[in-house]
mmCIF file of C-alpha atoms in Angstrom:
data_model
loop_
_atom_site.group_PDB
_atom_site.id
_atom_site.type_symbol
_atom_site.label_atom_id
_atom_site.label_comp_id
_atom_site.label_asym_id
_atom_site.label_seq_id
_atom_site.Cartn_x
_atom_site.Cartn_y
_atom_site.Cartn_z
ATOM 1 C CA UNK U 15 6.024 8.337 -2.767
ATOM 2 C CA UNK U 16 9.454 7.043 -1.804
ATOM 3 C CA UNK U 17 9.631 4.716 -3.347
ATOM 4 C CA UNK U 18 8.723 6.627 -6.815
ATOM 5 C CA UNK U 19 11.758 9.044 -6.137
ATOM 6 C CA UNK U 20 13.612 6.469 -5.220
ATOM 7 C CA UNK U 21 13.191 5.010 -8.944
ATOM 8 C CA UNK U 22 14.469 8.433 -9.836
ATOM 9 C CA UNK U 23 17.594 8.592 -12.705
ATOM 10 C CA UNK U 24 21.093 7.754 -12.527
ATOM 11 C CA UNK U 25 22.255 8.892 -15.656
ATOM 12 C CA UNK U 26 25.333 10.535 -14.354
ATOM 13 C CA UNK U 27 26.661 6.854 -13.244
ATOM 14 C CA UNK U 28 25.596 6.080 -16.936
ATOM 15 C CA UNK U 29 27.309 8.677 -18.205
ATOM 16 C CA UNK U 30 30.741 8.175 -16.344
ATOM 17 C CA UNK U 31 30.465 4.449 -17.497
ATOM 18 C CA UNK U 32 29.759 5.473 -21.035
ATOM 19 C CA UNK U 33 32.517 7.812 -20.721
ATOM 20 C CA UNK U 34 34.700 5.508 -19.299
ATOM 21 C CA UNK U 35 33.932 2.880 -22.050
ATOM 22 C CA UNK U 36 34.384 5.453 -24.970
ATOM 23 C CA UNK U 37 37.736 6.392 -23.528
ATOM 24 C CA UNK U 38 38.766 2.879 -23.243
ATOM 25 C CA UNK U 39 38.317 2.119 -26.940
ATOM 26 C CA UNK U 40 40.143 5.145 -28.210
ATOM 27 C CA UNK U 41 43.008 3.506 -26.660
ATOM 28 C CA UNK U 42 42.782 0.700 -28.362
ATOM 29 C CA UNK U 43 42.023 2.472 -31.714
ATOM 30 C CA UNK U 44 38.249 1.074 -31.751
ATOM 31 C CA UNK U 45 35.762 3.455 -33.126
ATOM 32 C CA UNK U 46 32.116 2.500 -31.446
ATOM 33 C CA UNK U 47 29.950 1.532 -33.885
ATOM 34 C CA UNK U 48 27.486 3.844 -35.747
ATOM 35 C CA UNK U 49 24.593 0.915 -35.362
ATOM 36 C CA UNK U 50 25.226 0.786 -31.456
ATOM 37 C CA UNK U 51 24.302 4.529 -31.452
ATOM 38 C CA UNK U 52 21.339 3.995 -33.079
ATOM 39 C CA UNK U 53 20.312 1.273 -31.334
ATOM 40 C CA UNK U 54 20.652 3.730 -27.979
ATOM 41 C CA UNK U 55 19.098 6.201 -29.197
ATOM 42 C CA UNK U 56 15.985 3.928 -30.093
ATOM 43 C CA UNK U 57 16.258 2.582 -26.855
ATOM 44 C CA UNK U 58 16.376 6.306 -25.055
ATOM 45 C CA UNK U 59 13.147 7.347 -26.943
ATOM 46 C CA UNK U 60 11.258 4.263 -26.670
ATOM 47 C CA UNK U 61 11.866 4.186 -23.033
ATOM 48 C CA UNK U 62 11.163 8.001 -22.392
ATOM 49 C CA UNK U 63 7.792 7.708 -24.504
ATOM 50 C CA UNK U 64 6.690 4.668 -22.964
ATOM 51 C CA UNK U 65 7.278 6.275 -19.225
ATOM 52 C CA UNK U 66 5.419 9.390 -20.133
ATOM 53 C CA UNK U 67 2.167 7.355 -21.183
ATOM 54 C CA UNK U 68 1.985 5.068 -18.535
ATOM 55 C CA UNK U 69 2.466 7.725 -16.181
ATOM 56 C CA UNK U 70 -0.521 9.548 -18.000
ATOM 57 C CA UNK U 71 -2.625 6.345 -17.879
ATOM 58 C CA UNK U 72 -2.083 6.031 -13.886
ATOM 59 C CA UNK U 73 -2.570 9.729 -13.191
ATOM 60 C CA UNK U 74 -6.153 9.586 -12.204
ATOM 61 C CA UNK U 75 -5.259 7.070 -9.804
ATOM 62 C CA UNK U 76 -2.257 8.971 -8.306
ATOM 63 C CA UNK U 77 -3.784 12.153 -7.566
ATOM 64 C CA UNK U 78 -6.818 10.360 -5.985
ATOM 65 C CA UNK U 79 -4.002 8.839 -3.781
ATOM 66 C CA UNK U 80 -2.193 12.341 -2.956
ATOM 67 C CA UNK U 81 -5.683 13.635 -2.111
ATOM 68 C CA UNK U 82 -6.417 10.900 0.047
ATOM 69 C CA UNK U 83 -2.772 10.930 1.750
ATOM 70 C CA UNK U 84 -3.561 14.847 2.642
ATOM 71 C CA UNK U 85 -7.312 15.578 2.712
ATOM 72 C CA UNK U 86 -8.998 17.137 6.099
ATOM 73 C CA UNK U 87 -9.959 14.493 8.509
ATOM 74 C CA UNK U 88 -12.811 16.677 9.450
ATOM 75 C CA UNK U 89 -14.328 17.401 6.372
ATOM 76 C CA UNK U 90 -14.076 13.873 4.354
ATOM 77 C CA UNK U 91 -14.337 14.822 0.415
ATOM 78 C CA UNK U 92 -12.739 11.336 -1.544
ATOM 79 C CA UNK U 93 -13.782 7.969 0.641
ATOM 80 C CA UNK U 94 -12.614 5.610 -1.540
ATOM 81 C CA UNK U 95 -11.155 4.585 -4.856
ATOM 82 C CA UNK U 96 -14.270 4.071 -6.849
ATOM 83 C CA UNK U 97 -16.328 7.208 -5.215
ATOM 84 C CA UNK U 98 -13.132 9.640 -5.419
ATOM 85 C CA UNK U 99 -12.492 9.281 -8.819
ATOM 86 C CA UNK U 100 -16.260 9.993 -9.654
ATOM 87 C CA UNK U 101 -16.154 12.924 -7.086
ATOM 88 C CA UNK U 102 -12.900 14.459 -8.864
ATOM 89 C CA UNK U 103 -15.040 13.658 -12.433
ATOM 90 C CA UNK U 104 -18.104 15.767 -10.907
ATOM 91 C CA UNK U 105 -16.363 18.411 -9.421
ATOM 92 C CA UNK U 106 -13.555 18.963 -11.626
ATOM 93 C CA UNK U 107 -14.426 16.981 -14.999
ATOM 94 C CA UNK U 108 -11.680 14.905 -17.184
ATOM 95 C CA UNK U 109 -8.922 17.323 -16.948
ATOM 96 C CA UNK U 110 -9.269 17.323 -13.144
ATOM 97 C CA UNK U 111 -8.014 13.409 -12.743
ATOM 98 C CA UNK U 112 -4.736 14.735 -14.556
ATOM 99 C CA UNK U 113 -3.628 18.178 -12.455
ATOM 100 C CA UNK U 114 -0.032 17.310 -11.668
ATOM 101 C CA UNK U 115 0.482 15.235 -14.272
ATOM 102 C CA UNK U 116 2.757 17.672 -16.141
ATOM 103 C CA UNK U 117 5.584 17.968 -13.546
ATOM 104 C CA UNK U 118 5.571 13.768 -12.966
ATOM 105 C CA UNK U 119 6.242 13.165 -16.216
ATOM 106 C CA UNK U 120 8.815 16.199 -16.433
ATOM 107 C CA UNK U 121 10.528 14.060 -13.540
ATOM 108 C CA UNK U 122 9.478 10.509 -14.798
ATOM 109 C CA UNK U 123 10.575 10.398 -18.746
ATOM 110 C CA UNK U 124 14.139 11.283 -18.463
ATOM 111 C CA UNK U 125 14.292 8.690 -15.916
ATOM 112 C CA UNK U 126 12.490 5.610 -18.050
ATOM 113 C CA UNK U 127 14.891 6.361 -21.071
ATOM 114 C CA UNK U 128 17.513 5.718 -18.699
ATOM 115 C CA UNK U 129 15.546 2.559 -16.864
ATOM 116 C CA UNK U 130 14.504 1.122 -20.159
ATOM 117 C CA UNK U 131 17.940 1.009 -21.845
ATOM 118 C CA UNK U 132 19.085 -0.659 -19.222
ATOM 119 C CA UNK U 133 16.919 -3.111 -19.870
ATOM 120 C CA UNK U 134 17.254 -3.901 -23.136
ATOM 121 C CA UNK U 135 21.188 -4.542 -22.299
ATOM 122 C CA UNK U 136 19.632 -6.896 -20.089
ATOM 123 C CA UNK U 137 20.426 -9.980 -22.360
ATOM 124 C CA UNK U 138 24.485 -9.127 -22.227
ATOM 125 C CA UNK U 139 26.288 -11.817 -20.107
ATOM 126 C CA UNK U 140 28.338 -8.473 -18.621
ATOM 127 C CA UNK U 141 25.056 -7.002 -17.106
ATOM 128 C CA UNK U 142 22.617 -10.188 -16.063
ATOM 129 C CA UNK U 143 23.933 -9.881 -12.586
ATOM 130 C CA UNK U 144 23.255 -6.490 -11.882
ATOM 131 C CA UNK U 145 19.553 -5.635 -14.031
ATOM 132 C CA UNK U 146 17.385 -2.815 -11.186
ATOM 133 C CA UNK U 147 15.853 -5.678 -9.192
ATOM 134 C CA UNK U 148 13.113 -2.661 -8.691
ATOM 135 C CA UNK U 149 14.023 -0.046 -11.372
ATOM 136 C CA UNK U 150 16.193 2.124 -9.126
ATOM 137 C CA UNK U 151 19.836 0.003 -8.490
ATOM 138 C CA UNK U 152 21.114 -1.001 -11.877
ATOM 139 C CA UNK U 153 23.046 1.892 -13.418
ATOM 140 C CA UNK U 154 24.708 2.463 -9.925
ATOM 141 C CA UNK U 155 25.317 -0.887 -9.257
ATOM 142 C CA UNK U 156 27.094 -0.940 -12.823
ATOM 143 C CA UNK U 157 29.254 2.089 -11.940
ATOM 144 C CA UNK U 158 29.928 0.773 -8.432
ATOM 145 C CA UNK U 159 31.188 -2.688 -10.457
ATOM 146 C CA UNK U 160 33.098 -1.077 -13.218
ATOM 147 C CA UNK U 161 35.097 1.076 -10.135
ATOM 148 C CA UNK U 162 35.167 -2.111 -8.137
ATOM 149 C CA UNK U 163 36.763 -4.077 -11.353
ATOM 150 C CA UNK U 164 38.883 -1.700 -12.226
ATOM 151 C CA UNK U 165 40.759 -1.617 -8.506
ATOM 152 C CA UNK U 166 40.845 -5.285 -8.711
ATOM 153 C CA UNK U 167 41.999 -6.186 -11.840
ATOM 154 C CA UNK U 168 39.316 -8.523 -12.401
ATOM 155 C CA UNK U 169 37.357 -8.133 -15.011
ATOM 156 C CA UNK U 170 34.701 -10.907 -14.263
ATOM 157 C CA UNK U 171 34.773 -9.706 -10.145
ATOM 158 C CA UNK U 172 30.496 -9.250 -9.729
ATOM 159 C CA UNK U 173 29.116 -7.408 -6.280
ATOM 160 C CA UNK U 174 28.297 -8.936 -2.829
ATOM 161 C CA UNK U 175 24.361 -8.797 -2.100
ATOM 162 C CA UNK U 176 25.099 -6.456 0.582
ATOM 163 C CA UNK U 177 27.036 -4.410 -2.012
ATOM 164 C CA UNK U 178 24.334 -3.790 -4.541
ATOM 165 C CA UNK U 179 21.986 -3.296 -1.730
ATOM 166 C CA UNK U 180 24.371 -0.310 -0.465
ATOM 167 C CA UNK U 181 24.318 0.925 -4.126
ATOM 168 C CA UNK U 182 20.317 0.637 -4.597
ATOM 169 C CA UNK U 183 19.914 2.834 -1.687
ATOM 170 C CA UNK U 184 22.819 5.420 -2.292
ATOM 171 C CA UNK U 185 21.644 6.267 -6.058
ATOM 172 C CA UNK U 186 17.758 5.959 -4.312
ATOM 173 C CA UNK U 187 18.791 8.726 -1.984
ATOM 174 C CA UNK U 188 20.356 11.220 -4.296
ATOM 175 C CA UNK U 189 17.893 10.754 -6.970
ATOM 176 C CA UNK U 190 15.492 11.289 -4.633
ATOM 177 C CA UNK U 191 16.955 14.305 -3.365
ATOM 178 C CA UNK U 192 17.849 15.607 -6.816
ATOM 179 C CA UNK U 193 14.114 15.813 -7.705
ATOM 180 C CA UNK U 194 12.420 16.562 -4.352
ATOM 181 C CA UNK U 195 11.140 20.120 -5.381
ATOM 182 C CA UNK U 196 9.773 19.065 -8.221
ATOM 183 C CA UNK U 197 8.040 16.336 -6.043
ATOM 184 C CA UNK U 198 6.693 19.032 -3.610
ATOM 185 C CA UNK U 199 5.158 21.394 -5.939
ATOM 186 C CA UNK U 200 3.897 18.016 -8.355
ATOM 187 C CA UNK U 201 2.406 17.405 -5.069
ATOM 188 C CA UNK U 202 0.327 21.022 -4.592
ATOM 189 C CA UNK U 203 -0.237 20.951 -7.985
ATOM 190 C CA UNK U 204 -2.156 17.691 -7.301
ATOM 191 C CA UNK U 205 -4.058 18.739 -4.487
ATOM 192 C CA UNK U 206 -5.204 22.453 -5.586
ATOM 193 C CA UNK U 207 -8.370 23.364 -7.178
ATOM 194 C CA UNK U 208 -10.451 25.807 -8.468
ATOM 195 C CA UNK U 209 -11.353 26.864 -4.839
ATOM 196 C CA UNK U 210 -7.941 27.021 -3.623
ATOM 197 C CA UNK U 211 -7.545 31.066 -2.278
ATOM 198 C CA UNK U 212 -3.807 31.124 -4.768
ATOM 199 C CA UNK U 213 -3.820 29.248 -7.671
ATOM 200 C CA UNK U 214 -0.242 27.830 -8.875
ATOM 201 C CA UNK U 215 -0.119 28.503 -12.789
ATOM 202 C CA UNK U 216 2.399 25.272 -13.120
ATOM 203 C CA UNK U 217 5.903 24.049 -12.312
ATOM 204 C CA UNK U 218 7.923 26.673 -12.857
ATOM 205 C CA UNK U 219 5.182 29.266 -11.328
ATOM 206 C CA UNK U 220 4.840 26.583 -8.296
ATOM 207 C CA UNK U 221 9.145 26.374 -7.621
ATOM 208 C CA UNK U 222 9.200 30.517 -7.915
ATOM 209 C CA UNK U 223 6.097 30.765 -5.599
ATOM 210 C CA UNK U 224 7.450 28.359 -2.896
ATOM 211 C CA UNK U 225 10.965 30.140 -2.898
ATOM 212 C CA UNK U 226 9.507 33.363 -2.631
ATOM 213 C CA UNK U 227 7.183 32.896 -0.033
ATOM 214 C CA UNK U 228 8.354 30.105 2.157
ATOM 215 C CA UNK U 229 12.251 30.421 1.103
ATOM 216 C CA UNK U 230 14.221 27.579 0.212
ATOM 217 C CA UNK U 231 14.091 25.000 3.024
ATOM 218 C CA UNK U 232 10.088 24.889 2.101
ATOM 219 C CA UNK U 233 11.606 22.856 -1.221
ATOM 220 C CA UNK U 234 12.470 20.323 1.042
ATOM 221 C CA UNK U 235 9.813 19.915 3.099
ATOM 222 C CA UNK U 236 9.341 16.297 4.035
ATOM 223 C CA UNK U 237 12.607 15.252 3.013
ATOM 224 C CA UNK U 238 13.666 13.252 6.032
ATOM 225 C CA UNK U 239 11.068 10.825 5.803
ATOM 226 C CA UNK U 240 11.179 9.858 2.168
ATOM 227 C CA UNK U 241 14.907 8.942 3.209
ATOM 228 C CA UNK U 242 14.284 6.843 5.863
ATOM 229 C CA UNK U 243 11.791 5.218 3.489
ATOM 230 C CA UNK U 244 13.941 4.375 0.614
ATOM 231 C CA UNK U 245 15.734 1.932 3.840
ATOM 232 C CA UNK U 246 12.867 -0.529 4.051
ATOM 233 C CA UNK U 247 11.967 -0.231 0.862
ATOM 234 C CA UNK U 248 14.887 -0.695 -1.049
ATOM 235 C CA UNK U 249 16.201 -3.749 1.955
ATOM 236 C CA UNK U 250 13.064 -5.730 1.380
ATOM 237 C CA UNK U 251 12.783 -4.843 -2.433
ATOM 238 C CA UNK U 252 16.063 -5.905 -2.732
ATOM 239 C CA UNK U 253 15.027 -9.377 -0.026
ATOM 240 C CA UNK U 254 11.916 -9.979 -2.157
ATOM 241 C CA UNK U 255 13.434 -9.905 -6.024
ATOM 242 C CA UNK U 256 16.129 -12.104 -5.209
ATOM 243 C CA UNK U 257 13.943 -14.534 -3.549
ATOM 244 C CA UNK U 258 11.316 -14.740 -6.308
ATOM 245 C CA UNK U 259 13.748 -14.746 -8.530
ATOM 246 C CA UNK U 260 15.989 -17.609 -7.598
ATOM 247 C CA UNK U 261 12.493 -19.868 -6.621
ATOM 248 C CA UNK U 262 11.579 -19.522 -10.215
ATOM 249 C CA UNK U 263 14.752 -20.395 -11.818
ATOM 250 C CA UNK U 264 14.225 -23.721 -9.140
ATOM 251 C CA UNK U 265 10.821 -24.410 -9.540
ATOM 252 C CA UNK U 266 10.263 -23.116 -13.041
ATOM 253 C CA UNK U 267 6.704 -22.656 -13.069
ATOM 254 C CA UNK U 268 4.264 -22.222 -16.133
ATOM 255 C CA UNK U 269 7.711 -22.254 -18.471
ATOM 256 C CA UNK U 270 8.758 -18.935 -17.612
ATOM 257 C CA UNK U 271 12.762 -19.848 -17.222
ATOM 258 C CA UNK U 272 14.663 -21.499 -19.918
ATOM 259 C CA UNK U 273 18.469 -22.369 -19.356
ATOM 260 C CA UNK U 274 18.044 -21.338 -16.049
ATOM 261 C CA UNK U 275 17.563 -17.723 -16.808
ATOM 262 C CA UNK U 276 14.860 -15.224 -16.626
ATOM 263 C CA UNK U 277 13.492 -13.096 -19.493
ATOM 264 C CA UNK U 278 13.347 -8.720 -19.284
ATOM 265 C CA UNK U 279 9.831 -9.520 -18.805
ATOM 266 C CA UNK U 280 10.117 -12.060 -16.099
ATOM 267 C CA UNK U 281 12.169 -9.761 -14.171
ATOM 268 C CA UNK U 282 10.481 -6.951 -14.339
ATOM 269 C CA UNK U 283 7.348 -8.638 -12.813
ATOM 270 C CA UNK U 284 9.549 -9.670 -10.405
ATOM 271 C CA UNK U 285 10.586 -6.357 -9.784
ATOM 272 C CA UNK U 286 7.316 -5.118 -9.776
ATOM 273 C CA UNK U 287 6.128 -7.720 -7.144
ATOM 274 C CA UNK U 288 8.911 -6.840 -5.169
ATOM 275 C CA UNK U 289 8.492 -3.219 -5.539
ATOM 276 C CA UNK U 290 4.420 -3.586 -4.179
ATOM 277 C CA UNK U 291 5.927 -5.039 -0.962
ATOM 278 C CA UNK U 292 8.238 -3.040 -0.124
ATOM 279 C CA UNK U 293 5.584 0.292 -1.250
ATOM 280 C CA UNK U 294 3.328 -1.220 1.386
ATOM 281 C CA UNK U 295 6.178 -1.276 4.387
ATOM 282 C CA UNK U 296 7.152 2.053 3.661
ATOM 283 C CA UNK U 297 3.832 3.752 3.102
ATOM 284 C CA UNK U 298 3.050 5.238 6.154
ATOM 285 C CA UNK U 299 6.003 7.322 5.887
ATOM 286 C CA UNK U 300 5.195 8.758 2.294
ATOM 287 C CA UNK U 301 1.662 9.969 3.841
ATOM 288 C CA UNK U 302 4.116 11.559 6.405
ATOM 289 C CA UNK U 303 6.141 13.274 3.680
ATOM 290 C CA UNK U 304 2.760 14.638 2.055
ATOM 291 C CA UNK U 305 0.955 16.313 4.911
ATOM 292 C CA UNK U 306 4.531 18.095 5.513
ATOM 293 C CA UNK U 307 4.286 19.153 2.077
ATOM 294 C CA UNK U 308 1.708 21.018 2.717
ATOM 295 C CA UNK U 309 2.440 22.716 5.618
ATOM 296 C CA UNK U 310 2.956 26.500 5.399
ATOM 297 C CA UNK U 311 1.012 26.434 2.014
ATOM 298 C CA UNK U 312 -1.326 29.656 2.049
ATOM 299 C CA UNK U 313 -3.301 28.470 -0.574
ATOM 300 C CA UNK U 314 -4.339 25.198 -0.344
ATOM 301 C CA UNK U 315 -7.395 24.357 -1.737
ATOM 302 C CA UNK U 316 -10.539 22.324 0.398
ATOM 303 C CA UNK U 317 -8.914 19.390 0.394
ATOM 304 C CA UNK U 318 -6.645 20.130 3.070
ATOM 305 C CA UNK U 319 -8.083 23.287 4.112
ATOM 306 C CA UNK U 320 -11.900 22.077 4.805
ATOM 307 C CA UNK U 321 -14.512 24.307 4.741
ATOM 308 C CA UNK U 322 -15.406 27.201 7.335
ATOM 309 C CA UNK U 323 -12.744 28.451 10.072
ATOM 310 C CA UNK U 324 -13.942 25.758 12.251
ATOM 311 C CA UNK U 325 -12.727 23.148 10.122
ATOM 312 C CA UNK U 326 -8.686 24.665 9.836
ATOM 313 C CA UNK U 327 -5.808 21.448 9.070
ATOM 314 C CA UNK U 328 -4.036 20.273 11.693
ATOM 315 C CA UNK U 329 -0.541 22.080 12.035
ATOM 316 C CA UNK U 330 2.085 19.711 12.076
ATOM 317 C CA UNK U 331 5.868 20.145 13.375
ATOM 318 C CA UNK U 332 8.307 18.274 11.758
ATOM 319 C CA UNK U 333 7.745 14.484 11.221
ATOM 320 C CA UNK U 334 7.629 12.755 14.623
ATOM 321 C CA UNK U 335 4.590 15.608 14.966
ATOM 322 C CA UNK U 336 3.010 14.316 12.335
ATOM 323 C CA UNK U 337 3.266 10.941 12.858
ATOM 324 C CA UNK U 338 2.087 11.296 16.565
ATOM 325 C CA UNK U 339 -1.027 13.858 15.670
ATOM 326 C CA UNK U 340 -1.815 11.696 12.537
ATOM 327 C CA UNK U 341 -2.432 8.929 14.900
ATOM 328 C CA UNK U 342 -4.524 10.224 17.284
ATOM 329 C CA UNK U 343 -6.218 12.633 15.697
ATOM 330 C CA UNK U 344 -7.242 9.460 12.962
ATOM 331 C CA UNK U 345 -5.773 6.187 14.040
ATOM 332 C CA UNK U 346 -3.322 3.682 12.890
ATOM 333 C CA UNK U 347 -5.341 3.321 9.381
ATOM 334 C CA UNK U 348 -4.059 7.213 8.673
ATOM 335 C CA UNK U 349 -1.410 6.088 7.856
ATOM 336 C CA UNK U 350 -2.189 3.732 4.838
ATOM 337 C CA UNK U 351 -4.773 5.982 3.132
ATOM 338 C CA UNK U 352 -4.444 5.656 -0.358
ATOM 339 C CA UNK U 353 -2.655 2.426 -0.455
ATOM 340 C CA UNK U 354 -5.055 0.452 -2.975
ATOM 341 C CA UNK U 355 -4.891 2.888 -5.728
ATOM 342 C CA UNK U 356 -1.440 3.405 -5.053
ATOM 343 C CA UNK U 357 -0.976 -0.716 -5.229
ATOM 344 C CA UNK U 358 -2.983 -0.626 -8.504
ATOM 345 C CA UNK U 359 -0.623 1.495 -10.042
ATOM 346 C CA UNK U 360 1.848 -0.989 -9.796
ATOM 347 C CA UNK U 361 0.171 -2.835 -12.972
ATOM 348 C CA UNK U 362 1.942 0.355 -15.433
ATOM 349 C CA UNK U 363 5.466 -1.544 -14.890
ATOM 350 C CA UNK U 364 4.088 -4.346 -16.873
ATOM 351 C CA UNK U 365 2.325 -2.154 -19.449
ATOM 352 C CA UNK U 366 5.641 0.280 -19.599
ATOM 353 C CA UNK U 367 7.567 -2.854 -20.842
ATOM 354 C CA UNK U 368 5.272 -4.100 -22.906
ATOM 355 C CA UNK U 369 4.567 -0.905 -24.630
ATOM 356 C CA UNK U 370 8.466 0.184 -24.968
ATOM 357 C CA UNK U 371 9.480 -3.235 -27.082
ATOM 358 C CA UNK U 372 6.261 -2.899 -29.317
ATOM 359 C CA UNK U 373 7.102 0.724 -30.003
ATOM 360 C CA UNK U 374 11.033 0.113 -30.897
ATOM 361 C CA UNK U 375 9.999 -1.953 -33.266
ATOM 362 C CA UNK U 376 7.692 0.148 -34.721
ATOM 363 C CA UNK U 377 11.075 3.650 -34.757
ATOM 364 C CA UNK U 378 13.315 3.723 -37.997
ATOM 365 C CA UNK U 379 16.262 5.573 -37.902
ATOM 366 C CA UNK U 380 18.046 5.767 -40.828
#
């Protein structure tokens, strides 16, 4: 959803930091250390890794969602969390709960190398401040402080609030929109099956197809209202971290603070807490953005299809259209299909963490 894409890299602000730093001690005559390289690298991999797997473990769950989000109101295939995912096991067997898989963790692991480095710099005094309070604002917030430092002259200057807010939903934005094809055809990917009319060999066949038969704008297809998601999302995930975050440094329940600072871990369920409330606000829009995927798609399988000319999708025309026929063709409650196994996925932040500092420990570089 948008709030996924919005979670999407920001390795070029990375990279102009790095860049920046590097450039900085060849000035002064420093050379970086050879241990610090490692110690990135190990960071990179363990982070990439872990992102791929617990996207694998949650896959099930997010094509049920997708399917859910787009299936034919008249012709009801996946009611449920518990009876779609034993539908999808009948009907399509193991491999079926991972179709799309693939292309989200093509967009996903590049992206947790980058999330889980930052991270582990958590613990430097330099970078406390300015940790993803979701995943998505750190690395932009950093290059948005290093600029901001820079101009000033003050090295210890930190941003406004409002400032990483701005940042969060800047780097949310162009992430977002860096990826989107690959989002639209992980999406169709998802949703196809063995009785779809065309059959999509995989990512690259999907992007080609698209082009060629829809032309380029199709890429894009539900663009505008994953941006005016990553808003709510990104102002209350923002609203909701910093909240939790400073009651627990106050209260300091069950021992989780000590000197009046939160652990990687901490945060991250923080983060994570945050991140499920501000999914929920700004779901109805991603099952916006996914019937607009699919419009225009010749051949889409069942799900969205039904069976028998009778049963033909809805046609929808841009997203006020689909918001309005989504309504009263299936009420209000449309517009949150798929939201509990999209809230369970939440739980693979927790595991992703855990997994990446248990597997650094266990990479040797020599």
């Amino acid at each position: 959803m948008a709030s996924e894409d919005v979670k999407a890299s920001e390795s070029a602000v990375t990279t102009i930091v790095n860049l920046a730093e590097e450039a900085k001690l060849a000035r002064e005559g420093v050379k970086a250390p050879s241990h610090a390289i490692i110690s990135i690298c190990k960071s990179l991999v363990a982070g990439g890794v872990a992102g791929g797997v617990s996207r694998t473990a949650v896959a099930p769950l997010e094509r049920l969602k997708i399917l859910l989000q787009v299936q034919n109101p008249h012709n009801i295939k996946y009611n449920g969390t518990i009876q779609g995912l034993k539908y999808i096991w009948r009907t399509e067997g193991f491999r079926g709960l991972f179709k799309g898989n693939g292309t989200n963790c093509a967009r996903i692991v590049p992206n947790s190398a980058v999330k889980f480095f930052s991270y582990e710099q958590a613990s430097k005094p330099a970078l406390v401040h300015i940790v993803p309070f979701g995943l998505e604002c750190g690395w932009a917030s950093l290059g948005i402080l290093y600029l901001y430092q820079q101009q000033t002259g003050n090295e210890d200057a930190q941003l406004t609030p409002l400032l990483r807010l701005g940042a969060g939903a800047c780097a949310g934005i162009i992430a977002m929109s860096a990826t989107y094809p690959m989002d639209l055809v992980r999406g169709r990917l998802t949703v196809q099956n063995d009785k779809s009319p065309y059959q999509y060999r995989g990512m690259f066949h999907a992007l080609s197809t698209v082009l060629r038969q829809e032309g380029p704008r199709a890429l894009y297809k539900g663009w505008l209202p994953s941006v005016i998601g990553v808003v709510p999302y990104v102002g209350l995930n923002f609203a909701v971290y910093e909240s939790l975050k400073d009651w627990l440094v106050k209260a300091r329940p069950f021992g989780l603070v000590e000197d009046s600072e939160l652990s990687v871990t901490t945060r991250l369920a923080c983060g994570a807490a945050a991140g499920t409330i501000g999914q929920t606000v700004a779901y109805p829009l991603d099952v916006i953005r996914r019937r607009m995927q699919m419009v225009g798609w010749k051949g889409a399988g069942s799900a969205v299809t039904g069976d028998g000319r009778s049963k033909a999708p809805l046609e929808y025309n841009g997203m006020i259209d689909t918001f309005r026929k989504t309504v009263r063709h299936e009420g209000f409650g449309a517009l949150y299909k798929g939201l509990v196994p999209n809230s369970v996925k939440v739980s693979h932040s927790i595991f992703s963490v855990s997994f990446v500092y248990n597997f650094q420990d266990c990479l040797k570089f020599t």
